[in-house]
mmCIF file of C-alpha atoms in Angstrom:
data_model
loop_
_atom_site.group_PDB
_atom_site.id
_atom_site.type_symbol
_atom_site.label_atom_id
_atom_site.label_comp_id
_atom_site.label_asym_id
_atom_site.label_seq_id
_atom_site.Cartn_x
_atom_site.Cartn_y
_atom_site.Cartn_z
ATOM 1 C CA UNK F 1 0.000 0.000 0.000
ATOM 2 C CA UNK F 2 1.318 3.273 -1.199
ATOM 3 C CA UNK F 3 -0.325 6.962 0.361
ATOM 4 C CA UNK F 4 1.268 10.433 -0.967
ATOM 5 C CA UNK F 5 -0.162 13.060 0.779
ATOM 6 C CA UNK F 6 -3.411 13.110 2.452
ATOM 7 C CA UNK F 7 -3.308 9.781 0.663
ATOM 8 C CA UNK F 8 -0.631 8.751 3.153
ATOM 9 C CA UNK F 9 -3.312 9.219 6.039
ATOM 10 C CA UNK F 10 -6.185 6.847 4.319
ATOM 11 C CA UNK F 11 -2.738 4.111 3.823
ATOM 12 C CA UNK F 12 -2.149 4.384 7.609
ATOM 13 C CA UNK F 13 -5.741 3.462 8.407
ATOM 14 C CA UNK F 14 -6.074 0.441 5.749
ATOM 15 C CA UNK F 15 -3.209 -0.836 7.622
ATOM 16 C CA UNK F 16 -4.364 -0.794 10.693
ATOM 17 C CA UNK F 17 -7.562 -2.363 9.789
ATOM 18 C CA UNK F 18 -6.323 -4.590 7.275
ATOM 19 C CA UNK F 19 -3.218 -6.471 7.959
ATOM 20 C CA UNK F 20 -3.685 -8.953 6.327
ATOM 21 C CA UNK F 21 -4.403 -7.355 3.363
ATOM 22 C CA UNK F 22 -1.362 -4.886 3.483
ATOM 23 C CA UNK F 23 1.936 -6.668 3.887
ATOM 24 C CA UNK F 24 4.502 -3.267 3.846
ATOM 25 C CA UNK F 25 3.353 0.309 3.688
ATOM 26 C CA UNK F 26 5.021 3.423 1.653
ATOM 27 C CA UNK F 27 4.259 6.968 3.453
ATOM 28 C CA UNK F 28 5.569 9.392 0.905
ATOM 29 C CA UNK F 29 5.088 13.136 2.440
ATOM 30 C CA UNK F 30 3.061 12.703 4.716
ATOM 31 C CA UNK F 31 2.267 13.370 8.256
ATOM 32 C CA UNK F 32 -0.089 11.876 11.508
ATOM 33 C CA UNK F 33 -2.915 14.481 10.335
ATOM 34 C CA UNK F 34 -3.957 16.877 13.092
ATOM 35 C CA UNK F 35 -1.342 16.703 15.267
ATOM 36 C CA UNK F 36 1.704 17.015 13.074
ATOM 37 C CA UNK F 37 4.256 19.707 12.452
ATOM 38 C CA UNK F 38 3.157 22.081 12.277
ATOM 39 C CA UNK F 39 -0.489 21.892 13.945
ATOM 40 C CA UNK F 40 -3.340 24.793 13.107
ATOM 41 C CA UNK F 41 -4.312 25.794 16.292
ATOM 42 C CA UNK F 42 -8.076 26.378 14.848
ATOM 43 C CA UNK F 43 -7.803 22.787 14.402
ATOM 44 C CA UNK F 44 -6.140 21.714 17.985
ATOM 45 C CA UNK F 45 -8.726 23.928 19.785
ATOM 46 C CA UNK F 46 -11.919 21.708 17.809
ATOM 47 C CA UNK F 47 -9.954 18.503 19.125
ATOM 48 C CA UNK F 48 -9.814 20.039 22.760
ATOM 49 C CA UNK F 49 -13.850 20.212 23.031
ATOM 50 C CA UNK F 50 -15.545 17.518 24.659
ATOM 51 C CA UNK F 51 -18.512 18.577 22.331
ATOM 52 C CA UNK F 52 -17.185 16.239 19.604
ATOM 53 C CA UNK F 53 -17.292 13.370 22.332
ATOM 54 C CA UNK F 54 -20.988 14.028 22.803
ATOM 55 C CA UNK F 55 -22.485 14.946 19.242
ATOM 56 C CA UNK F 56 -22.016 12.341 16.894
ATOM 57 C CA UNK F 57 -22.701 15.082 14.157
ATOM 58 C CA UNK F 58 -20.638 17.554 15.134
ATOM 59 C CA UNK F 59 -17.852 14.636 15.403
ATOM 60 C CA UNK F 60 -18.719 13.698 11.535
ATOM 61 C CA UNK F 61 -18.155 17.101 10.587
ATOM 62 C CA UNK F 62 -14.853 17.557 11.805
ATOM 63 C CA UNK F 63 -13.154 14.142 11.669
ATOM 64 C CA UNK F 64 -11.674 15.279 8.687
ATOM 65 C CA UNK F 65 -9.719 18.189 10.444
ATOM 66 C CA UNK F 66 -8.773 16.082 13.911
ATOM 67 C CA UNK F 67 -8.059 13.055 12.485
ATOM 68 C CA UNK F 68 -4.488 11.926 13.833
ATOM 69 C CA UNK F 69 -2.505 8.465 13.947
ATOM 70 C CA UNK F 70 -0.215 9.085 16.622
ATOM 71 C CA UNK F 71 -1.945 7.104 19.045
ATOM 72 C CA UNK F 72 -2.294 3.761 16.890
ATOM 73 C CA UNK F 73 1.452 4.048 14.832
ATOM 74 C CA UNK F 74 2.884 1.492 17.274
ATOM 75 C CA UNK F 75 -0.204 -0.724 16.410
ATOM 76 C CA UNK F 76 0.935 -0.995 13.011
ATOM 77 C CA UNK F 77 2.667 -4.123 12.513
ATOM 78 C CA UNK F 78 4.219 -3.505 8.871
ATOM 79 C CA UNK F 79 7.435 -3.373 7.276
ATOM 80 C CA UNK F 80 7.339 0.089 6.465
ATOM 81 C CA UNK F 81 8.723 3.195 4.099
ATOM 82 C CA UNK F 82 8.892 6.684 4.684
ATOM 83 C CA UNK F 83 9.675 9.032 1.882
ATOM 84 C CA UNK F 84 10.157 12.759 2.828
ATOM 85 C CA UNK F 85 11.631 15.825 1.416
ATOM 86 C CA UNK F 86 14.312 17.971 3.205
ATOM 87 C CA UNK F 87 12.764 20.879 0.886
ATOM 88 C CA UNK F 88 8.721 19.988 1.692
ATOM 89 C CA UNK F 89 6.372 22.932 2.645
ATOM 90 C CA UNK F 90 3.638 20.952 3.006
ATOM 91 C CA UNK F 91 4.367 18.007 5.235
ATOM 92 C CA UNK F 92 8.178 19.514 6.786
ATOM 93 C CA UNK F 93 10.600 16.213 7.393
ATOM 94 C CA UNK F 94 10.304 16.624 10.783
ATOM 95 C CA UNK F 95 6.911 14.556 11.087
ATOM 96 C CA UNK F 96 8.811 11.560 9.305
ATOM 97 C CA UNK F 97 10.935 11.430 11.635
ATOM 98 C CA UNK F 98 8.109 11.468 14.254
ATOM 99 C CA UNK F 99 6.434 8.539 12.137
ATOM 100 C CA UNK F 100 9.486 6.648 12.037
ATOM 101 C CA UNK F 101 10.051 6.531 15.827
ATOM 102 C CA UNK F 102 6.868 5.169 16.527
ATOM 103 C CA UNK F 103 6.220 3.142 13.386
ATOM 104 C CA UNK F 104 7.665 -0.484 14.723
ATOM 105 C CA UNK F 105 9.252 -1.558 11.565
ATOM 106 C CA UNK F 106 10.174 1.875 9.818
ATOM 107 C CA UNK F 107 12.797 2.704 7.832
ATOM 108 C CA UNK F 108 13.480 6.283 6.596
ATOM 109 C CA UNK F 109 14.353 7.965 3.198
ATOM 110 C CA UNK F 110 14.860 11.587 2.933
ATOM 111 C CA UNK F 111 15.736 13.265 -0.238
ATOM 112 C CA UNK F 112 16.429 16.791 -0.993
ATOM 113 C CA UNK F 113 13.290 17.229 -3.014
ATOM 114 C CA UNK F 114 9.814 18.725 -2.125
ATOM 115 C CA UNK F 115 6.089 17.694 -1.641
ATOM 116 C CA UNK F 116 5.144 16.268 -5.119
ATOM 117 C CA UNK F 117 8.752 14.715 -5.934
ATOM 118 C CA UNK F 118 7.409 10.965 -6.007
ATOM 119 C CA UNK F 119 6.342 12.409 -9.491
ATOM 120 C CA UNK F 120 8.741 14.557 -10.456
ATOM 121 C CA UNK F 121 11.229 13.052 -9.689
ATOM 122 C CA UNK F 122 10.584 9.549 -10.658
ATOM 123 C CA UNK F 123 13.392 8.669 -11.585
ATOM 124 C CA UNK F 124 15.245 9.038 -8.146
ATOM 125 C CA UNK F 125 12.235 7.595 -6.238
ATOM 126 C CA UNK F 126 10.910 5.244 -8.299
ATOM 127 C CA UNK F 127 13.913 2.617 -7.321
ATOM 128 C CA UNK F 128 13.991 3.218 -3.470
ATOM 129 C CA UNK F 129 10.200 1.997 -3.350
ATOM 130 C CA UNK F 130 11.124 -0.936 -5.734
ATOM 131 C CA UNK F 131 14.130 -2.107 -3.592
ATOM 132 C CA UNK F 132 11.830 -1.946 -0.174
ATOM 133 C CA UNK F 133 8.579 -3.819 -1.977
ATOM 134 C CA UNK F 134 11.565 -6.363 -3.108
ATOM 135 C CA UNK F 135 13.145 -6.886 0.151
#
């Protein structure tokens, strides 16, 4: 299972969920959602309310925002990749490093690229991902 992105997020979920589905994982730039580097404090104050504890629609409407894997990484049993840029605005390298401590079977690789590099930069990426699905 591959997630770029937000993409990265739905990846960490299926799994957790699935593992038997999912033998090794590949996070490329991305975070644990919410509670990442850095965090939108708009965002940490709607995941400080015990109002989304108590309304199940005012929890549906916001999952999106608070949604964060931090507590369940160490649940997650596979072998996996982390890709991250030492030049990404989006998701900064930081939060792989995060991932990789409590991933249980992590392995990091940074490159000097940004956000979208799994694409434009194929050709340096491409093979990292093949050597980890091969080994």
């Amino acid at each position: 299972m591959l997630g770029l992105s937000w993409g990265g997020a739905l990846a960490q979920q299926f799994a957790l969920q699935n593992p038997r589905r999912c033998r090794r994982l590949v996070l490329v730039a991305t975070a644990t959602g919410a509670l990442m580097v850095p965090g939108r404090p708009r965002v940490l104050a709607k995941m400080l309310t015990p109002h989304r504890f108590t309304d199940a629609d005012y929890a549906a409407s916001i999952a999106g925002e608070v949604w964060t894997s931090l507590p369940v990484l160490p649940l997650i049993r596979q072998r996996t990749l982390i890709v991250a840029g030492t030049d990404d605005p989006i998701t900064p390298v930081t939060n792989a490093h995060i991932m990789k401590t409590l991933l249980p079977h992590a392995i990091l690789h940074t490159h000097a690229g940004g956000h979208i590099d799994l694409l434009t930069n194929a050709t340096e990426l491409a093979p990292v991902i093949e050597t980890f699905r091969h080994t």
